[in-house]
Amino acid sequence: MRKSLLFSMITMLAAGIPAVAGAEVSRGAILASTCFSCHGTDGKSPGDMPSIYGVPAESLVKTLQDFKSGMRPATVMDRHAKGYSDDEIHEIADYLSKIK
Amino acid sequence: MNTLTRRRFMQWMGSGALTAISTRAALAQTGSGGKSGKHIVVVGGGFGGATCAKYLRRYDSTLEVTLIEKKPEFITCPASNWVLGGLRGMDKITHSYDKLQSRYGIKVVHDKVTAVDPAARKITLKDGAPIEYDRLVMSPGIDFQWNAIEGYDKAVSETIPHAYKAGPQTVLLRKQLEAMKDGGTVIISAPGNPFRCPPGPYERASMIAYYLKQHKPKSKVIILDTKDKFSKQGLFMEGWEKLYPGMIEWVAGSEGGKVEGVDVKGMTLVTQSGLVKHKGDVINIIPPQKAGWIAQESGLTNDQGWCPVNQKTFESTLHKDVYVIGDSSIAGAMPKSGHSANNQGKMCAAAIVTSLYDLPLPEPSHVNTCYSLLSDDYGITVAAVYHLKDDTIAGVEGAGGVSPSDAPAMTRKREAVYAGGWYDSITADSFG
């Protein structure tokens, strides 16, 4: 994905066609943006929901996998985490952990 | 190069140079004279429209984004039942559009859209000059099917509120509850599917009972339903038994619950071909619904009154370059909810941005999480994760579902706390 996007951007710049300025529109971004509804934009929670901003990728992966397997107690995250493949969990964690 | 992310690549290129290229090229392409290239107009400043406008600018800061909304502030339907229960005031569910303007550079125009011309890619406003767009996003919410219940129209709703568009209607219903005598009967008429916020009428019954139990404990709540089952039914009924035994009565559609008419003077609802009459001291009619008026006017609806859309991009299947999100759209298995609209706003923003630059759109993903409060410390949820399956938005099998039944009080309390947390996050994600 990244490679092909990067490739198209290089091609576009070469051709003088506008590139997307701003956040990336990757599969990781799409998946992670669904987290923001409950955890706040970029994972920065303004209230009683836990923030998920600034958490290292390995820690996010483990937490999500433990929610998925039922190892980690949850109110609703167990029901959410079951909706994602291991690859998707890695994509979410990768994107979230890199938000500046 | 292989390890470069797009973000780093952009930094590497130098943002100044890139912006210059983008802007010049985009202006040359559109010829619209826009300050920053393509112009996206978003109609409707609820959860769907506000989120879409914000994420359009997050995904592409060179876009010119105009959000058109009649009202100066947005009052959320989510948590409006909490106002009815006395858990929070109207000020806590009222949100300004200021941050969308100041933080995200969205132009917010308070006006009413009177017509859409998809061929000319132009909208007409009630007060302002017409506006041209490159892409149009419609997020007009719902309108009511007045007179589907005989005698119930907009004028009558000033006496017998629907309170299903939050605002003065919410205040009216709250005042009526406050004025009711102890021992009174509150009747809620719930519509058939599909409608906005499937658990809404039942959270409302819970919140009204929460208020009555404290202040008017001899009173009753009756739900006259068009349907034979409803969202989170088992959990609601378990909670009602625990918290409000004998106070809430639910009548299924097949058992005479479907309301057919209203006698306003007699404060009476009519069911079963006029054979049965239900007198209430306070009546709340939640009428059957359809896509918002402007969607109907613009030829974006099907014969059931809702808007068919491409399930990946939310582009209307009836008009090119017009996208419909939120309650108005037919979004596969997703319920009509603020949470759904928020997610659809993001997906639609991604679809528009990638289409403008001929980039591939990643596979869609959505979530819906719906919290309902039965009291101040008793919360329940239904959740789902959605993906595209056979060209429609479908729930991911094995994921989602409702809170456990017979859960300990601590679990219900935690979900009640998270309900407040959810509200703070989703309103910040949509409006701030």
Short mmCIF file of C-alpha atoms in Angstrom, two decimals:
data_model
loop_
_atom_site.label_atom_id
_atom_site.label_comp_id
_atom_site.label_asym_id
_atom_site.label_seq_id
_atom_site.Cartn_x
_atom_site.Cartn_y
_atom_site.Cartn_z
CA MET A 1 0.00 0.00 0.00
CA ARG A 2 2.59 2.51 1.16
CA LYS A 3 4.84 1.66 -1.73
CA SER A 4 2.11 2.12 -4.31
CA LEU A 5 0.95 5.40 -2.75
CA LEU A 6 4.47 6.68 -2.63
CA PHE A 7 4.99 5.64 -6.19
CA SER A 8 1.83 7.45 -7.33
CA MET A 9 2.89 10.55 -5.45
CA ILE A 10 6.24 10.63 -7.14
CA THR A 11 4.55 10.13 -10.49
CA MET A 12 2.07 12.91 -9.76
CA LEU A 13 4.70 15.36 -8.62
CA ALA A 14 6.67 14.65 -11.74
CA ALA A 15 3.57 15.35 -13.81
CA GLY A 16 2.75 18.53 -11.87
CA ILE A 17 -0.54 17.11 -10.57
CA PRO A 18 -1.40 18.07 -7.00
CA ALA A 19 -0.46 15.59 -4.31
CA VAL A 20 -2.53 15.18 -1.19
CA ALA A 21 -1.36 17.59 1.45
CA GLY A 22 -2.24 16.62 4.99
CA ALA A 23 -2.73 13.31 6.72
CA GLU A 24 -2.24 10.12 4.76
CA VAL A 25 -5.27 8.28 3.42
CA SER A 26 -4.07 4.75 4.13
CA ARG A 27 -5.88 1.64 5.26
CA GLY A 28 -4.33 2.23 8.71
CA ALA A 29 -5.74 5.77 8.74
CA ILE A 30 -9.21 4.56 7.74
CA LEU A 31 -9.23 1.84 10.41
CA ALA A 32 -7.78 4.07 13.14
CA SER A 33 -10.15 6.94 12.39
CA THR A 34 -12.98 4.71 13.64
CA CYS A 35 -11.23 4.61 17.06
CA PHE A 36 -11.42 8.41 17.30
CA SER A 37 -15.21 8.46 17.68
CA CYS A 38 -14.88 7.04 21.22
CA HIS A 39 -11.27 7.91 22.06
CA GLY A 40 -11.12 11.42 20.58
CA THR A 41 -9.45 12.77 17.43
CA ASP A 42 -5.93 11.31 17.14
CA GLY A 43 -6.77 9.20 20.19
CA LYS A 44 -6.71 12.19 22.55
CA SER A 45 -9.70 11.73 24.81
CA PRO A 46 -11.23 14.90 26.27
CA GLY A 47 -13.23 13.02 28.95
CA ASP A 48 -13.61 9.69 30.75
CA MET A 49 -12.65 7.48 27.81
CA PRO A 50 -9.03 6.31 27.93
CA SER A 51 -6.64 8.16 25.59
CA ILE A 52 -4.82 6.00 23.06
CA TYR A 53 -2.51 8.72 21.79
CA GLY A 54 1.24 8.31 22.15
CA VAL A 55 1.08 4.61 22.98
CA PRO A 56 3.85 2.49 21.42
CA ALA A 57 2.75 0.17 18.61
CA GLU A 58 3.77 -3.06 20.42
CA SER A 59 1.69 -2.08 23.43
CA LEU A 60 -1.36 -1.27 21.27
CA VAL A 61 -1.01 -4.57 19.42
CA LYS A 62 -0.81 -6.56 22.64
CA THR A 63 -3.77 -4.73 24.21
CA LEU A 64 -5.94 -5.23 21.13
CA GLN A 65 -4.96 -8.89 20.81
CA ASP A 66 -5.71 -9.47 24.49
CA PHE A 67 -9.11 -7.82 24.07
CA LYS A 68 -9.69 -10.03 21.04
CA SER A 69 -8.74 -13.25 22.85
CA GLY A 70 -10.64 -12.30 26.00
CA MET A 71 -7.45 -12.28 28.08
CA ARG A 72 -8.01 -8.66 29.01
CA PRO A 73 -11.26 -7.70 30.75
CA ALA A 74 -13.39 -5.17 28.85
CA THR A 75 -16.78 -3.54 28.70
CA VAL A 76 -16.98 -3.11 24.93
CA MET A 77 -13.44 -3.39 23.48
CA ASP A 78 -13.64 -7.21 23.41
CA ARG A 79 -16.61 -6.90 21.06
CA HIS A 80 -14.74 -4.38 18.90
CA ALA A 81 -11.37 -6.14 18.76
CA LYS A 82 -12.95 -9.32 17.40
CA GLY A 83 -13.80 -7.34 14.26
CA TYR A 84 -10.17 -7.07 13.12
CA SER A 85 -7.63 -9.50 11.69
CA ASP A 86 -4.13 -9.59 13.16
CA ASP A 87 -2.88 -7.67 10.12
CA GLU A 88 -5.49 -4.99 10.67
CA ILE A 89 -4.56 -4.72 14.34
CA HIS A 90 -0.97 -4.10 13.29
CA GLU A 91 -2.07 -1.46 10.75
CA ILE A 92 -4.15 0.34 13.40
CA ALA A 93 -1.32 0.22 15.95
CA ASP A 94 1.25 1.34 13.41
CA TYR A 95 -0.81 4.35 12.35
CA LEU A 96 -1.84 5.38 15.90
CA SER A 97 1.66 5.13 17.30
CA LYS A 98 3.02 7.45 14.61
CA ILE A 99 0.55 10.31 15.11
CA LYS A 100 2.49 13.41 16.06
CA MET B 1 12.71 5.01 0.11
CA ASN B 2 10.69 1.92 0.85
CA THR B 3 10.47 2.78 4.52
CA LEU B 4 9.34 6.33 3.92
CA THR B 5 5.81 7.08 5.01
CA ARG B 6 3.82 9.62 3.11
CA ARG B 7 4.14 12.07 6.01
CA ARG B 8 7.92 11.82 6.01
CA PHE B 9 7.98 11.97 2.26
CA MET B 10 6.06 15.24 2.41
CA GLN B 11 8.46 16.64 4.96
CA TRP B 12 11.33 15.52 2.83
CA MET B 13 9.88 17.25 -0.21
CA GLY B 14 9.37 20.45 1.76
CA SER B 15 5.83 21.51 2.46
CA GLY B 16 6.18 24.99 0.95
CA ALA B 17 7.18 23.72 -2.46
CA LEU B 18 4.47 21.10 -2.39
CA THR B 19 1.70 23.54 -1.47
CA ALA B 20 2.77 25.83 -4.27
CA ILE B 21 2.56 22.99 -6.78
CA SER B 22 -0.80 21.83 -5.40
CA THR B 23 -2.46 25.18 -5.36
CA ARG B 24 -1.30 26.30 -8.77
CA ALA B 25 -2.23 23.06 -10.44
CA ALA B 26 -5.58 22.83 -8.70
CA LEU B 27 -6.51 26.38 -9.60
CA ALA B 28 -5.57 25.76 -13.20
CA GLN B 29 -7.75 22.66 -13.21
CA THR B 30 -10.91 24.08 -11.64
CA GLY B 31 -10.80 27.61 -12.95
CA SER B 32 -13.17 28.31 -10.06
CA GLY B 33 -11.05 31.02 -8.55
CA GLY B 34 -11.05 29.18 -5.25
CA LYS B 35 -8.30 30.12 -2.85
CA SER B 36 -7.06 26.61 -2.39
CA GLY B 37 -8.24 24.54 -5.28
CA LYS B 38 -11.21 22.21 -5.29
CA HIS B 39 -14.30 23.35 -3.49
CA ILE B 40 -16.26 20.84 -1.42
CA VAL B 41 -19.61 21.94 -0.08
CA VAL B 42 -21.10 20.06 2.86
CA VAL B 43 -24.80 20.57 3.57
CA GLY B 44 -25.91 19.87 7.13
CA GLY B 45 -23.85 20.43 10.26
CA GLY B 46 -24.78 17.39 12.34
CA PHE B 47 -22.47 14.51 13.22
CA GLY B 48 -22.12 13.44 9.57
CA GLY B 49 -21.58 16.82 7.92
CA ALA B 50 -19.38 18.36 10.62
CA THR B 51 -17.12 15.29 10.75
CA CYS B 52 -16.87 15.07 6.98
CA ALA B 53 -15.92 18.76 6.69
CA LYS B 54 -13.26 18.37 9.39
CA TYR B 55 -11.75 15.20 7.94
CA LEU B 56 -11.75 16.61 4.40
CA ARG B 57 -9.44 19.33 5.67
CA ARG B 58 -7.39 16.85 7.71
CA TYR B 59 -6.87 14.65 4.67
CA ASP B 60 -6.22 17.53 2.29
CA SER B 61 -5.48 20.99 3.66
CA THR B 62 -5.53 22.50 0.15
CA LEU B 63 -9.26 21.89 -0.20
CA GLU B 64 -11.72 24.70 0.22
CA VAL B 65 -14.51 23.36 2.40
CA THR B 66 -17.79 25.16 3.04
CA LEU B 67 -20.24 23.82 5.61
CA ILE B 68 -23.80 25.05 5.29
CA GLU B 69 -26.08 24.77 8.29
CA LYS B 70 -29.27 26.62 9.15
CA LYS B 71 -28.79 26.73 12.90
CA PRO B 72 -26.13 28.83 14.66
CA GLU B 73 -25.35 25.98 17.09
CA PHE B 74 -25.86 22.25 17.05
CA ILE B 75 -27.91 20.54 19.76
CA THR B 76 -27.25 16.79 19.80
CA CYS B 77 -29.94 14.14 19.84
CA PRO B 78 -27.49 11.84 21.67
CA ALA B 79 -27.73 12.76 25.37
CA SER B 80 -31.00 14.68 24.84
CA ASN B 81 -32.73 11.83 26.71
CA TRP B 82 -30.31 12.53 29.56
CA VAL B 83 -31.72 16.06 29.65
CA LEU B 84 -35.23 14.58 29.95
CA GLY B 85 -34.01 12.51 32.91
CA GLY B 86 -32.48 15.58 34.55
CA LEU B 87 -28.91 14.33 34.25
CA ARG B 88 -27.67 17.32 32.28
CA GLY B 89 -28.77 20.72 31.03
CA MET B 90 -29.31 21.84 27.43
CA ASP B 91 -26.05 23.82 27.54
CA LYS B 92 -24.15 20.54 27.89
CA ILE B 93 -25.57 19.18 24.63
CA THR B 94 -25.14 22.40 22.61
CA HIS B 95 -22.07 22.77 20.40
CA SER B 96 -20.61 25.69 18.51
CA TYR B 97 -19.13 25.60 15.00
CA ASP B 98 -16.33 27.98 15.99
CA LYS B 99 -13.60 25.35 16.22
CA LEU B 100 -14.37 23.97 12.78
CA GLN B 101 -13.68 27.47 11.46
CA SER B 102 -10.71 28.45 13.64
CA ARG B 103 -8.87 25.10 13.86
CA TYR B 104 -9.71 23.56 10.52
CA GLY B 105 -10.29 26.55 8.25
CA ILE B 106 -13.78 25.45 7.28
CA LYS B 107 -16.05 28.20 6.04
CA VAL B 108 -19.29 27.85 7.99
CA VAL B 109 -22.32 29.50 6.39
CA HIS B 110 -25.57 29.71 8.34
CA ASP B 111 -28.20 29.59 5.64
CA LYS B 112 -30.81 27.24 4.25
CA VAL B 113 -30.21 25.32 1.03
CA THR B 114 -33.30 25.67 -1.13
CA ALA B 115 -32.23 23.75 -4.24
CA VAL B 116 -29.47 21.54 -5.62
CA ASP B 117 -28.59 21.49 -9.31
CA PRO B 118 -26.35 18.43 -9.82
CA ALA B 119 -25.95 19.13 -13.55
CA ALA B 120 -24.60 22.64 -12.97
CA ARG B 121 -22.90 21.56 -9.71
CA LYS B 122 -24.52 24.45 -7.90
CA ILE B 123 -26.67 24.95 -4.82
CA THR B 124 -29.11 27.75 -4.15
CA LEU B 125 -29.43 29.39 -0.74
CA LYS B 126 -32.37 31.14 0.88
CA ASP B 127 -30.41 34.29 1.74
CA GLY B 128 -26.95 34.09 0.21
CA ALA B 129 -25.75 33.88 -3.39
CA PRO B 130 -25.67 30.46 -5.13
CA ILE B 131 -22.55 28.37 -4.48
CA GLU B 132 -20.70 26.19 -6.99
CA TYR B 133 -19.01 22.99 -5.92
CA ASP B 134 -16.66 20.32 -7.24
CA ARG B 135 -18.13 17.75 -4.87
CA LEU B 136 -21.24 18.04 -2.72
CA VAL B 137 -21.82 16.17 0.53
CA MET B 138 -25.38 16.02 1.81
CA SER B 139 -25.95 15.18 5.45
CA PRO B 140 -29.44 16.52 6.04
CA GLY B 141 -30.60 14.07 8.73
CA ILE B 142 -34.23 13.07 8.93
CA ASP B 143 -37.60 14.63 8.41
CA PHE B 144 -40.87 13.34 9.79
CA GLN B 145 -43.72 11.79 7.88
CA TRP B 146 -46.38 14.15 9.18
CA ASN B 147 -49.92 12.74 9.25
CA ALA B 148 -48.67 9.14 8.93
CA ILE B 149 -50.28 9.05 12.36
CA GLU B 150 -53.64 10.66 11.68
CA GLY B 151 -53.83 14.13 13.17
CA TYR B 152 -50.14 14.37 14.02
CA ASP B 153 -48.49 17.22 12.13
CA LYS B 154 -45.91 19.92 12.75
CA ALA B 155 -48.42 22.25 14.42
CA VAL B 156 -49.58 19.53 16.81
CA SER B 157 -45.96 18.79 17.73
CA GLU B 158 -45.97 22.14 19.56
CA THR B 159 -48.43 20.58 22.01
CA ILE B 160 -47.52 16.90 21.78
CA PRO B 161 -43.76 16.92 21.19
CA HIS B 162 -41.75 14.47 19.12
CA ALA B 163 -38.50 15.57 20.83
CA TYR B 164 -36.66 13.57 18.17
CA LYS B 165 -34.80 16.58 16.81
CA ALA B 166 -33.15 17.98 19.90
CA GLY B 167 -33.72 21.60 20.88
CA PRO B 168 -36.91 23.42 21.87
CA GLN B 169 -38.78 20.10 21.48
CA THR B 170 -36.56 18.55 24.17
CA VAL B 171 -37.22 21.49 26.49
CA LEU B 172 -40.97 21.26 25.85
CA LEU B 173 -41.14 17.57 26.77
CA ARG B 174 -39.01 18.13 29.87
CA LYS B 175 -41.32 20.97 31.00
CA GLN B 176 -44.38 18.79 30.48
CA LEU B 177 -42.83 16.05 32.62
CA GLU B 178 -42.02 18.60 35.32
CA ALA B 179 -45.58 19.92 35.26
CA MET B 180 -47.23 16.48 35.38
CA LYS B 181 -48.92 15.37 38.60
CA ASP B 182 -47.68 12.37 40.55
CA GLY B 183 -49.59 9.31 39.41
CA GLY B 184 -49.73 10.55 35.83
CA THR B 185 -49.23 8.47 32.68
CA VAL B 186 -46.56 9.24 30.09
CA ILE B 187 -47.09 7.61 26.69
CA ILE B 188 -44.34 7.22 24.10
CA SER B 189 -45.29 6.20 20.57
CA ALA B 190 -42.34 4.44 18.88
CA PRO B 191 -42.08 4.13 15.08
CA GLY B 192 -41.36 1.17 12.81
CA ASN B 193 -37.96 0.54 11.20
CA PRO B 194 -35.95 2.21 9.85
CA PHE B 195 -35.66 5.27 12.05
CA ARG B 196 -33.03 7.45 13.73
CA CYS B 197 -31.36 5.94 16.81
CA PRO B 198 -33.02 2.52 17.21
CA PRO B 199 -32.55 2.37 21.03
CA GLY B 200 -33.64 6.04 21.45
CA PRO B 201 -37.29 5.53 22.44
CA TYR B 202 -36.32 2.93 25.06
CA GLU B 203 -33.52 4.97 26.58
CA ARG B 204 -36.08 7.78 26.69
CA ALA B 205 -38.57 5.62 28.58
CA SER B 206 -35.76 4.72 31.01
CA MET B 207 -34.72 8.33 31.55
CA ILE B 208 -38.31 9.47 32.06
CA ALA B 209 -38.79 6.66 34.61
CA TYR B 210 -35.53 7.75 36.27
CA TYR B 211 -36.96 11.23 36.74
CA LEU B 212 -40.43 10.03 37.78
CA LYS B 213 -39.10 7.53 40.33
CA GLN B 214 -37.38 10.38 42.18
CA HIS B 215 -40.10 13.01 41.91
CA LYS B 216 -43.42 11.35 40.99
CA PRO B 217 -43.10 7.68 41.97
CA LYS B 218 -46.77 6.77 41.44
CA SER B 219 -46.51 7.59 37.73
CA LYS B 220 -46.23 5.21 34.76
CA VAL B 221 -44.58 5.10 31.35
CA ILE B 222 -46.29 3.23 28.51
CA ILE B 223 -44.49 2.58 25.21
CA LEU B 224 -46.87 1.94 22.34
CA ASP B 225 -44.68 0.37 19.69
CA THR B 226 -45.16 -0.19 15.98
CA LYS B 227 -42.60 -3.02 16.17
CA ASP B 228 -42.58 -6.44 17.82
CA LYS B 229 -39.00 -6.18 18.97
CA PHE B 230 -36.46 -3.45 19.56
CA SER B 231 -32.77 -2.70 20.00
CA LYS B 232 -31.13 -4.04 23.20
CA GLN B 233 -34.59 -5.29 24.22
CA GLY B 234 -33.41 -7.97 26.66
CA LEU B 235 -31.05 -5.58 28.41
CA PHE B 236 -33.62 -2.78 28.62
CA MET B 237 -36.27 -5.09 30.06
CA GLU B 238 -33.81 -6.59 32.55
CA GLY B 239 -32.84 -3.07 33.65
CA TRP B 240 -36.44 -1.85 33.91
CA GLU B 241 -37.30 -4.83 36.12
CA LYS B 242 -34.35 -4.02 38.37
CA LEU B 243 -34.62 -0.23 38.50
CA TYR B 244 -38.27 0.58 37.85
CA PRO B 245 -40.39 -2.48 38.63
CA GLY B 246 -43.96 -2.05 37.38
CA MET B 247 -43.33 1.48 36.07
CA ILE B 248 -42.64 0.86 32.38
CA GLU B 249 -45.07 -1.03 30.18
CA TRP B 250 -44.17 -1.93 26.58
CA VAL B 251 -46.89 -2.87 24.09
CA ALA B 252 -45.71 -4.65 20.92
CA GLY B 253 -47.13 -3.76 17.52
CA SER B 254 -48.86 -7.11 17.13
CA GLU B 255 -50.47 -6.66 20.55
CA GLY B 256 -52.08 -3.35 19.67
CA GLY B 257 -49.11 -1.02 20.10
CA LYS B 258 -49.23 0.62 16.68
CA VAL B 259 -50.60 4.15 17.06
CA GLU B 260 -52.92 5.13 14.21
CA GLY B 261 -54.22 8.50 15.26
CA VAL B 262 -54.18 11.22 17.87
CA ASP B 263 -56.95 13.19 19.54
CA VAL B 264 -55.10 16.30 20.62
CA LYS B 265 -57.82 17.86 22.81
CA GLY B 266 -58.55 14.56 24.52
CA MET B 267 -54.79 13.78 24.89
CA THR B 268 -55.59 10.34 23.52
CA LEU B 269 -53.83 7.96 21.16
CA VAL B 270 -55.86 5.62 19.01
CA THR B 271 -54.85 2.02 18.18
CA GLN B 272 -56.43 -1.09 16.66
CA SER B 273 -58.63 0.63 14.08
CA GLY B 274 -59.99 3.03 16.66
CA LEU B 275 -61.13 0.29 19.02
CA VAL B 276 -58.66 1.14 21.78
CA LYS B 277 -57.85 4.57 23.15
CA HIS B 278 -54.93 5.43 25.42
CA LYS B 279 -55.17 8.59 27.48
CA GLY B 280 -51.92 10.18 28.59
CA ASP B 281 -51.01 13.10 30.83
CA VAL B 282 -47.88 13.60 28.76
CA ILE B 283 -47.64 12.19 25.24
CA ASN B 284 -44.50 11.87 23.12
CA ILE B 285 -45.01 10.81 19.52
CA ILE B 286 -41.89 9.73 17.62
CA PRO B 287 -43.26 9.75 14.06
CA PRO B 288 -42.13 7.59 11.12
CA GLN B 289 -39.27 9.22 9.24
CA LYS B 290 -37.68 9.84 5.84
CA ALA B 291 -34.53 11.52 4.54
CA GLY B 292 -34.25 15.25 5.20
CA TRP B 293 -36.34 17.58 3.04
CA ILE B 294 -33.53 18.83 0.81
CA ALA B 295 -32.57 15.24 -0.10
CA GLN B 296 -36.16 14.67 -1.25
CA GLU B 297 -36.16 17.97 -3.16
CA SER B 298 -32.85 17.19 -4.86
CA GLY B 299 -33.98 13.87 -6.27
CA LEU B 300 -31.60 11.88 -4.09
CA THR B 301 -34.22 9.56 -2.53
CA ASN B 302 -35.78 6.27 -3.57
CA ASP B 303 -39.50 5.47 -3.32
CA GLN B 304 -39.12 4.68 0.37
CA GLY B 305 -37.79 8.18 1.02
CA TRP B 306 -34.14 7.29 1.74
CA CYS B 307 -30.97 7.89 -0.29
CA PRO B 308 -29.27 4.98 -2.08
CA VAL B 309 -25.47 5.36 -2.13
CA ASN B 310 -22.35 3.57 -3.28
CA GLN B 311 -21.49 1.51 -0.19
CA LYS B 312 -17.80 2.23 -0.49
CA THR B 313 -17.74 5.96 -1.20
CA PHE B 314 -21.23 7.22 -0.20
CA GLU B 315 -21.63 8.83 -3.63
CA SER B 316 -25.30 8.92 -4.56
CA THR B 317 -26.30 6.27 -7.07
CA LEU B 318 -28.74 8.84 -8.50
CA HIS B 319 -26.50 11.92 -8.92
CA LYS B 320 -22.81 12.05 -9.77
CA ASP B 321 -20.44 14.02 -7.52
CA VAL B 322 -23.10 14.22 -4.81
CA TYR B 323 -22.48 12.18 -1.66
CA VAL B 324 -25.04 11.37 1.02
CA ILE B 325 -24.08 10.41 4.56
CA GLY B 326 -25.77 10.01 7.93
CA ASP B 327 -29.40 9.21 8.70
CA SER B 328 -30.56 10.03 5.16
CA SER B 329 -28.38 7.42 3.49
CA ILE B 330 -28.98 3.71 3.06
CA ALA B 331 -25.77 2.36 4.58
CA GLY B 332 -26.24 -1.40 4.60
CA ALA B 333 -26.35 -2.82 8.12
CA MET B 334 -25.36 0.43 9.83
CA PRO B 335 -28.05 1.93 12.05
CA LYS B 336 -29.07 5.56 11.68
CA SER B 337 -27.04 7.07 14.51
CA GLY B 338 -24.68 9.93 15.29
CA HIS B 339 -21.86 7.42 15.62
CA SER B 340 -22.60 5.92 12.20
CA ALA B 341 -22.80 9.40 10.67
CA ASN B 342 -19.45 10.35 12.22
CA ASN B 343 -17.81 7.26 10.74
CA GLN B 344 -19.46 7.76 7.36
CA GLY B 345 -18.26 11.38 7.33
CA LYS B 346 -14.66 10.19 7.62
CA MET B 347 -15.03 7.47 5.01
CA CYS B 348 -16.73 9.87 2.61
CA ALA B 349 -13.96 12.45 3.16
CA ALA B 350 -11.36 9.80 2.33
CA ALA B 351 -13.32 8.75 -0.77
CA ILE B 352 -13.57 12.32 -2.04
CA VAL B 353 -9.91 13.16 -1.44
CA THR B 354 -8.61 9.98 -3.06
CA SER B 355 -10.94 10.42 -6.03
CA LEU B 356 -9.76 14.01 -6.59
CA TYR B 357 -6.19 12.80 -6.96
CA ASP B 358 -6.88 9.47 -8.59
CA LEU B 359 -5.45 7.63 -5.60
CA PRO B 360 -6.75 4.20 -4.60
CA LEU B 361 -9.37 4.26 -1.83
CA PRO B 362 -8.47 1.82 0.95
CA GLU B 363 -11.06 -0.80 1.93
CA PRO B 364 -13.79 0.85 4.02
CA SER B 365 -14.17 0.19 7.73
CA HIS B 366 -16.80 1.48 10.13
CA VAL B 367 -17.81 1.09 13.74
CA ASN B 368 -21.01 1.83 15.58
CA THR B 369 -21.07 2.00 19.35
CA CYS B 370 -24.29 2.96 21.02
CA TYR B 371 -24.50 3.71 24.72
CA SER B 372 -27.85 3.95 26.47
CA LEU B 373 -28.38 5.08 30.04
CA LEU B 374 -31.08 3.47 32.17
CA SER B 375 -30.14 5.57 35.19
CA ASP B 376 -27.22 7.74 36.26
CA ASP B 377 -25.11 4.66 37.01
CA TYR B 378 -26.59 2.01 34.72
CA GLY B 379 -25.33 1.94 31.13
CA ILE B 380 -25.62 -0.64 28.34
CA THR B 381 -24.17 -0.83 24.84
CA VAL B 382 -24.59 -2.36 21.44
CA ALA B 383 -21.54 -2.34 19.16
CA ALA B 384 -20.62 -3.48 15.67
CA VAL B 385 -17.66 -3.38 13.30
CA TYR B 386 -18.55 -3.07 9.62
CA HIS B 387 -16.78 -3.92 6.42
CA LEU B 388 -17.74 -4.25 2.78
CA LYS B 389 -19.17 -7.64 1.90
CA ASP B 390 -20.84 -8.41 -1.44
CA ASP B 391 -20.91 -4.68 -2.22
CA THR B 392 -22.82 -3.74 0.90
CA ILE B 393 -21.84 -2.55 4.37
CA ALA B 394 -22.17 -5.60 6.60
CA GLY B 395 -21.28 -6.40 10.18
CA VAL B 396 -18.05 -8.38 10.65
CA GLU B 397 -19.13 -11.81 11.82
CA GLY B 398 -18.06 -12.75 15.33
CA ALA B 399 -17.62 -9.13 16.39
CA GLY B 400 -19.98 -6.70 18.09
CA GLY B 401 -23.14 -7.46 20.00
CA VAL B 402 -24.67 -6.20 23.23
CA SER B 403 -23.46 -5.92 26.83
CA PRO B 404 -23.74 -9.14 28.82
CA SER B 405 -27.05 -9.82 30.56
CA ASP B 406 -27.10 -10.31 34.34
CA ALA B 407 -23.86 -8.34 34.61
CA PRO B 408 -22.72 -7.04 38.02
CA ALA B 409 -23.66 -3.48 39.03
CA MET B 410 -20.03 -2.41 38.55
CA THR B 411 -20.17 -3.32 34.84
CA ARG B 412 -23.32 -1.24 34.34
CA LYS B 413 -21.73 1.62 36.25
CA ARG B 414 -18.58 1.49 34.13
CA GLU B 415 -20.64 1.64 30.96
CA ALA B 416 -22.55 4.61 32.38
CA VAL B 417 -19.24 6.43 32.97
CA TYR B 418 -18.05 5.50 29.48
CA ALA B 419 -21.35 6.76 28.05
CA GLY B 420 -20.33 10.23 29.22
CA GLY B 421 -16.81 9.66 27.92
CA TRP B 422 -18.18 8.54 24.56
CA TYR B 423 -20.27 11.69 24.34
CA ASP B 424 -17.32 13.98 25.09
CA SER B 425 -15.12 12.21 22.54
CA ILE B 426 -17.57 11.97 19.66
CA THR B 427 -18.69 15.58 19.99
CA ALA B 428 -15.02 16.66 20.08
CA ASP B 429 -14.24 14.44 17.09
CA SER B 430 -17.15 15.93 15.15
CA PHE B 431 -17.23 19.59 16.19
CA GLY B 432 -13.82 20.39 17.70
#
